[in-house]
Amino acid sequence: MQGKAVVKNFNNMGFLDIKLPELLFNSLKKECKIALNSNKEMKSGLSGKGVATHRYVQNKKNLKELNSLLTELITVYRQNFKLDPSRTKTLTNNLPFKIDRPWINYQKKYEFIPQHNHDGIFSYTIWVDLPDNEGEHASTFQFTYSDIQGILRTHTIKLNKKDNGRMLFFPSTINHQVYPFYNDNKKRISISGNILFNALTKDSYADTSI
């Protein structure tokens, strides 16, 4: 080969990988310990037998601090990726963001969260209490996406207890799933949520906003 090949990649969206502030993580973990028996149940199209149980995050201090962190992450994402899912050309006016109410996932041994995507513009997941690493796929989190040729690709994140307090922030349309685990009788606990465009007046979403 006479000339040196120059490698050029197509632009694509990615995700942010963050370590949650310790005080916020400890406070969320404390709420998660009691929320299964006290907080309001969240139901979705994924709810059912063999799938994780969901409860809303309700502690006002936790919601306020999480809101502040997510607002910062929106800016970080938009600064680092040229392809910004929030810069849509289908709206006549730019809309502000609304951080929707987050929920807690309680996943028992053998349960899973099937492949899905979320409503909104951005989504996130926080790992609060994970089982020990048990192998290649047990308890892993996996993104599924199409490459430039339309071929399905996966990005798998292997997890164990060392990842407690870790957070991913990503475009809501990216498909993802959580594999089951088998050797730990404790619940696998995580927190998820969405960031939407706010097209409503303040009063009309006061019951569900942070």
mmCIF file of C-alpha atoms in Angstrom:
data_model
loop_
_atom_site.group_PDB
_atom_site.id
_atom_site.type_symbol
_atom_site.label_atom_id
_atom_site.label_comp_id
_atom_site.label_asym_id
_atom_site.label_seq_id
_atom_site.Cartn_x
_atom_site.Cartn_y
_atom_site.Cartn_z
ATOM 1 C CA MET A 1 0.000 0.000 0.000
ATOM 2 C CA GLN A 2 1.622 3.245 -1.171
ATOM 3 C CA GLY A 3 -0.332 5.865 0.782
ATOM 4 C CA LYS A 4 -1.296 5.874 4.444
ATOM 5 C CA ALA A 5 -5.014 5.285 4.994
ATOM 6 C CA VAL A 6 -6.822 7.906 7.036
ATOM 7 C CA VAL A 7 -9.516 6.429 9.273
ATOM 8 C CA LYS A 8 -12.768 8.418 9.349
ATOM 9 C CA ASN A 9 -15.708 7.487 11.599
ATOM 10 C CA PHE A 10 -19.287 8.622 11.161
ATOM 11 C CA ASN A 11 -20.599 10.804 13.964
ATOM 12 C CA ASN A 12 -22.870 9.017 16.390
ATOM 13 C CA MET A 13 -24.519 9.536 19.738
ATOM 14 C CA GLY A 14 -23.004 7.979 22.833
ATOM 15 C CA PHE A 15 -23.658 7.999 26.562
ATOM 16 C CA LEU A 16 -22.247 9.573 29.716
ATOM 17 C CA ASP A 17 -20.801 7.363 32.470
ATOM 18 C CA ILE A 18 -20.852 9.105 35.858
ATOM 19 C CA LYS A 19 -20.080 8.359 39.498
ATOM 20 C CA LEU A 20 -22.948 9.734 41.569
ATOM 21 C CA PRO A 21 -22.026 12.225 44.336
ATOM 22 C CA GLU A 22 -21.619 10.223 47.541
ATOM 23 C CA LEU A 23 -24.124 12.156 49.645
ATOM 24 C CA LEU A 24 -26.828 11.876 46.981
ATOM 25 C CA PHE A 25 -26.117 8.182 46.441
ATOM 26 C CA ASN A 26 -26.329 7.383 50.163
ATOM 27 C CA SER A 27 -29.584 9.292 50.490
ATOM 28 C CA LEU A 28 -31.129 7.532 47.474
ATOM 29 C CA LYS A 29 -29.961 4.165 48.786
ATOM 30 C CA LYS A 30 -31.609 4.909 52.122
ATOM 31 C CA GLU A 31 -34.904 5.701 50.399
ATOM 32 C CA CYS A 32 -34.669 2.547 48.274
ATOM 33 C CA LYS A 33 -34.507 0.413 51.434
ATOM 34 C CA ILE A 34 -37.997 1.516 52.513
ATOM 35 C CA ALA A 35 -39.657 2.517 49.228
ATOM 36 C CA LEU A 36 -40.777 -0.990 48.223
ATOM 37 C CA ASN A 37 -43.258 -1.000 51.126
ATOM 38 C CA SER A 38 -44.038 2.718 51.350
ATOM 39 C CA ASN A 39 -43.727 4.562 48.019
ATOM 40 C CA LYS A 40 -46.313 4.706 45.242
ATOM 41 C CA GLU A 41 -46.129 1.905 42.676
ATOM 42 C CA MET A 42 -45.079 2.773 39.131
ATOM 43 C CA LYS A 43 -46.555 0.639 36.332
ATOM 44 C CA SER A 44 -45.386 0.580 32.729
ATOM 45 C CA GLY A 45 -45.815 -1.491 29.598
ATOM 46 C CA LEU A 46 -43.086 -3.779 30.946
ATOM 47 C CA SER A 47 -44.812 -4.528 34.253
ATOM 48 C CA GLY A 48 -45.796 -8.134 34.803
ATOM 49 C CA LYS A 49 -44.763 -11.552 36.044
ATOM 50 C CA GLY A 50 -41.021 -12.204 35.869
ATOM 51 C CA VAL A 51 -40.180 -8.501 35.457
ATOM 52 C CA ALA A 52 -38.803 -6.083 38.062
ATOM 53 C CA THR A 53 -41.184 -4.215 40.393
ATOM 54 C CA HIS A 54 -41.195 -0.387 40.296
ATOM 55 C CA ARG A 55 -41.749 2.290 42.942
ATOM 56 C CA TYR A 56 -41.494 6.078 42.498
ATOM 57 C CA VAL A 57 -38.758 8.127 44.158
ATOM 58 C CA GLN A 58 -40.670 10.469 46.498
ATOM 59 C CA ASN A 59 -38.152 12.053 48.890
ATOM 60 C CA LYS A 60 -38.226 15.770 48.023
ATOM 61 C CA LYS A 61 -34.588 16.384 48.903
ATOM 62 C CA ASN A 62 -33.476 13.477 46.718
ATOM 63 C CA LEU A 63 -35.617 14.713 43.844
ATOM 64 C CA LYS A 64 -34.247 18.246 44.107
ATOM 65 C CA GLU A 65 -30.596 17.138 44.164
ATOM 66 C CA LEU A 66 -31.111 14.630 41.357
ATOM 67 C CA ASN A 67 -32.854 17.342 39.328
ATOM 68 C CA SER A 68 -29.836 19.626 39.757
ATOM 69 C CA LEU A 69 -27.399 16.908 38.659
ATOM 70 C CA LEU A 70 -29.465 15.967 35.604
ATOM 71 C CA THR A 71 -29.698 19.598 34.517
ATOM 72 C CA GLU A 72 -25.887 19.718 34.499
ATOM 73 C CA LEU A 73 -25.661 16.452 32.553
ATOM 74 C CA ILE A 74 -27.965 17.780 29.814
ATOM 75 C CA THR A 75 -25.435 20.563 29.223
ATOM 76 C CA VAL A 76 -22.465 18.156 29.330
ATOM 77 C CA TYR A 77 -24.114 15.842 26.796
ATOM 78 C CA ARG A 78 -24.980 18.649 24.392
ATOM 79 C CA GLN A 79 -21.438 20.007 24.574
ATOM 80 C CA ASN A 80 -19.780 16.664 23.857
ATOM 81 C CA PHE A 81 -21.943 15.187 21.082
ATOM 82 C CA LYS A 82 -22.539 16.938 17.781
ATOM 83 C CA LEU A 83 -25.649 14.837 17.278
ATOM 84 C CA ASP A 84 -27.964 16.150 19.971
ATOM 85 C CA PRO A 85 -31.355 14.345 20.215
ATOM 86 C CA SER A 86 -32.903 17.472 21.737
ATOM 87 C CA ARG A 87 -32.154 19.626 18.678
ATOM 88 C CA THR A 88 -35.191 18.509 16.720
ATOM 89 C CA LYS A 89 -36.436 20.445 13.678
ATOM 90 C CA THR A 90 -40.078 19.415 14.072
ATOM 91 C CA LEU A 91 -41.021 22.111 16.591
ATOM 92 C CA THR A 92 -41.911 25.722 15.842
ATOM 93 C CA ASN A 93 -40.383 26.878 19.130
ATOM 94 C CA ASN A 94 -37.670 25.554 21.402
ATOM 95 C CA LEU A 95 -39.161 24.009 24.532
ATOM 96 C CA PRO A 96 -37.668 23.781 28.011
ATOM 97 C CA PHE A 97 -36.812 20.426 29.521
ATOM 98 C CA LYS A 98 -38.935 18.704 32.152
ATOM 99 C CA ILE A 99 -37.282 16.124 34.383
ATOM 100 C CA ASP A 100 -39.956 13.505 34.918
ATOM 101 C CA ARG A 101 -40.422 11.603 38.169
ATOM 102 C CA PRO A 102 -37.816 8.827 38.561
ATOM 103 C CA TRP A 103 -38.626 5.296 39.692
ATOM 104 C CA ILE A 104 -36.870 2.495 41.562
ATOM 105 C CA ASN A 105 -36.465 -0.972 40.015
ATOM 106 C CA TYR A 106 -36.516 -3.976 42.368
ATOM 107 C CA GLN A 107 -35.333 -7.027 40.430
ATOM 108 C CA LYS A 108 -35.398 -10.436 42.136
ATOM 109 C CA LYS A 109 -33.328 -13.496 41.273
ATOM 110 C CA TYR A 110 -34.357 -14.914 37.833
ATOM 111 C CA GLU A 111 -36.280 -11.736 36.914
ATOM 112 C CA PHE A 112 -35.202 -9.495 34.040
ATOM 113 C CA ILE A 113 -36.034 -6.220 32.300
ATOM 114 C CA PRO A 114 -36.757 -6.937 28.603
ATOM 115 C CA GLN A 115 -35.386 -4.870 25.748
ATOM 116 C CA HIS A 116 -37.122 -1.501 25.558
ATOM 117 C CA ASN A 117 -36.587 2.219 25.120
ATOM 118 C CA HIS A 118 -38.016 5.187 26.998
ATOM 119 C CA ASP A 119 -40.248 8.182 26.440
ATOM 120 C CA GLY A 120 -38.567 11.551 26.236
ATOM 121 C CA ILE A 121 -35.290 12.992 24.988
ATOM 122 C CA PHE A 122 -32.779 11.702 27.535
ATOM 123 C CA SER A 123 -32.919 8.842 30.032
ATOM 124 C CA TYR A 124 -30.689 7.567 32.800
ATOM 125 C CA THR A 125 -30.110 4.633 35.116
ATOM 126 C CA ILE A 126 -28.411 4.579 38.517
ATOM 127 C CA TRP A 127 -27.174 1.334 40.068
ATOM 128 C CA VAL A 128 -27.902 1.306 43.787
ATOM 129 C CA ASP A 129 -27.397 -2.286 44.978
ATOM 130 C CA LEU A 130 -26.016 -4.899 42.605
ATOM 131 C CA PRO A 131 -25.373 -8.634 43.080
ATOM 132 C CA ASP A 132 -21.888 -10.087 42.785
ATOM 133 C CA ASN A 133 -20.565 -10.669 39.263
ATOM 134 C CA GLU A 134 -21.674 -14.185 38.313
ATOM 135 C CA GLY A 135 -20.454 -14.643 34.770
ATOM 136 C CA GLU A 136 -20.542 -13.326 31.226
ATOM 137 C CA HIS A 137 -24.121 -12.030 31.102
ATOM 138 C CA ALA A 138 -25.727 -12.332 34.556
ATOM 139 C CA SER A 139 -27.019 -8.968 35.800
ATOM 140 C CA THR A 140 -25.448 -7.104 32.868
ATOM 141 C CA PHE A 141 -26.876 -3.985 31.224
ATOM 142 C CA GLN A 142 -26.885 -3.995 27.428
ATOM 143 C CA PHE A 143 -27.531 -1.355 24.758
ATOM 144 C CA THR A 144 -28.725 -2.477 21.305
ATOM 145 C CA TYR A 145 -28.440 -0.127 18.307
ATOM 146 C CA SER A 146 -28.120 -0.093 14.520
ATOM 147 C CA ASP A 147 -24.832 0.840 12.862
ATOM 148 C CA ILE A 148 -24.472 2.840 9.631
ATOM 149 C CA GLN A 149 -25.275 -0.303 7.589
ATOM 150 C CA GLY A 150 -28.371 -1.107 9.622
ATOM 151 C CA ILE A 151 -26.674 -4.049 11.354
ATOM 152 C CA LEU A 152 -27.656 -4.551 14.983
ATOM 153 C CA ARG A 153 -24.811 -3.980 17.438
ATOM 154 C CA THR A 154 -24.670 -4.369 21.204
ATOM 155 C CA HIS A 155 -22.691 -2.624 23.914
ATOM 156 C CA THR A 156 -22.645 -4.733 27.082
ATOM 157 C CA ILE A 157 -21.741 -3.366 30.513
ATOM 158 C CA LYS A 158 -20.742 -6.034 33.043
ATOM 159 C CA LEU A 159 -21.662 -5.050 36.570
ATOM 160 C CA ASN A 160 -20.948 -6.063 40.144
ATOM 161 C CA LYS A 161 -21.087 -4.492 43.609
ATOM 162 C CA LYS A 162 -18.197 -2.148 42.761
ATOM 163 C CA ASP A 163 -20.548 -0.359 40.350
ATOM 164 C CA ASN A 164 -22.979 0.734 43.076
ATOM 165 C CA GLY A 165 -23.389 4.501 42.670
ATOM 166 C CA ARG A 166 -22.606 4.447 38.938
ATOM 167 C CA MET A 167 -24.935 6.274 36.548
ATOM 168 C CA LEU A 168 -25.466 6.200 32.772
ATOM 169 C CA PHE A 169 -27.078 9.110 30.875
ATOM 170 C CA PHE A 170 -28.189 8.406 27.285
ATOM 171 C CA PRO A 171 -30.712 9.273 24.529
ATOM 172 C CA SER A 172 -34.134 7.822 25.375
ATOM 173 C CA THR A 173 -34.601 6.072 22.022
ATOM 174 C CA ILE A 174 -31.642 3.695 22.503
ATOM 175 C CA ASN A 175 -32.886 0.172 23.200
ATOM 176 C CA HIS A 176 -31.522 -1.490 26.327
ATOM 177 C CA GLN A 177 -32.183 -4.449 28.593
ATOM 178 C CA VAL A 178 -31.099 -6.012 31.893
ATOM 179 C CA TYR A 179 -30.180 -9.685 32.163
ATOM 180 C CA PRO A 180 -31.310 -11.854 35.101
ATOM 181 C CA PHE A 181 -29.021 -13.041 37.874
ATOM 182 C CA TYR A 182 -29.026 -16.410 39.656
ATOM 183 C CA ASN A 183 -26.923 -16.728 42.819
ATOM 184 C CA ASP A 184 -27.943 -13.848 45.083
ATOM 185 C CA ASN A 185 -31.175 -13.823 47.095
ATOM 186 C CA LYS A 186 -31.049 -10.041 47.566
ATOM 187 C CA LYS A 187 -32.864 -7.695 45.183
ATOM 188 C CA ARG A 188 -30.988 -5.919 42.420
ATOM 189 C CA ILE A 189 -31.901 -2.250 42.895
ATOM 190 C CA SER A 190 -31.563 0.561 40.363
ATOM 191 C CA ILE A 191 -33.183 3.926 39.649
ATOM 192 C CA SER A 192 -34.319 5.120 36.213
ATOM 193 C CA GLY A 193 -35.976 8.196 34.776
ATOM 194 C CA ASN A 194 -36.619 10.363 31.733
ATOM 195 C CA ILE A 195 -36.139 13.949 30.622
ATOM 196 C CA LEU A 196 -38.897 15.290 28.369
ATOM 197 C CA PHE A 197 -39.792 18.440 26.479
ATOM 198 C CA ASN A 198 -42.163 20.533 28.574
ATOM 199 C CA ALA A 199 -45.066 21.724 26.413
ATOM 200 C CA LEU A 200 -47.453 22.281 29.337
ATOM 201 C CA THR A 201 -48.131 25.148 31.697
ATOM 202 C CA LYS A 202 -46.717 24.965 35.199
ATOM 203 C CA ASP A 203 -50.064 24.219 36.826
ATOM 204 C CA SER A 204 -50.933 21.401 34.434
ATOM 205 C CA TYR A 205 -47.995 19.214 35.448
ATOM 206 C CA ALA A 206 -47.611 20.248 39.070
ATOM 207 C CA ASP A 207 -48.775 16.857 40.379
ATOM 208 C CA THR A 208 -46.036 14.872 38.618
ATOM 209 C CA SER A 209 -43.094 17.243 38.284
ATOM 210 C CA ILE A 210 -40.037 17.330 40.497
#
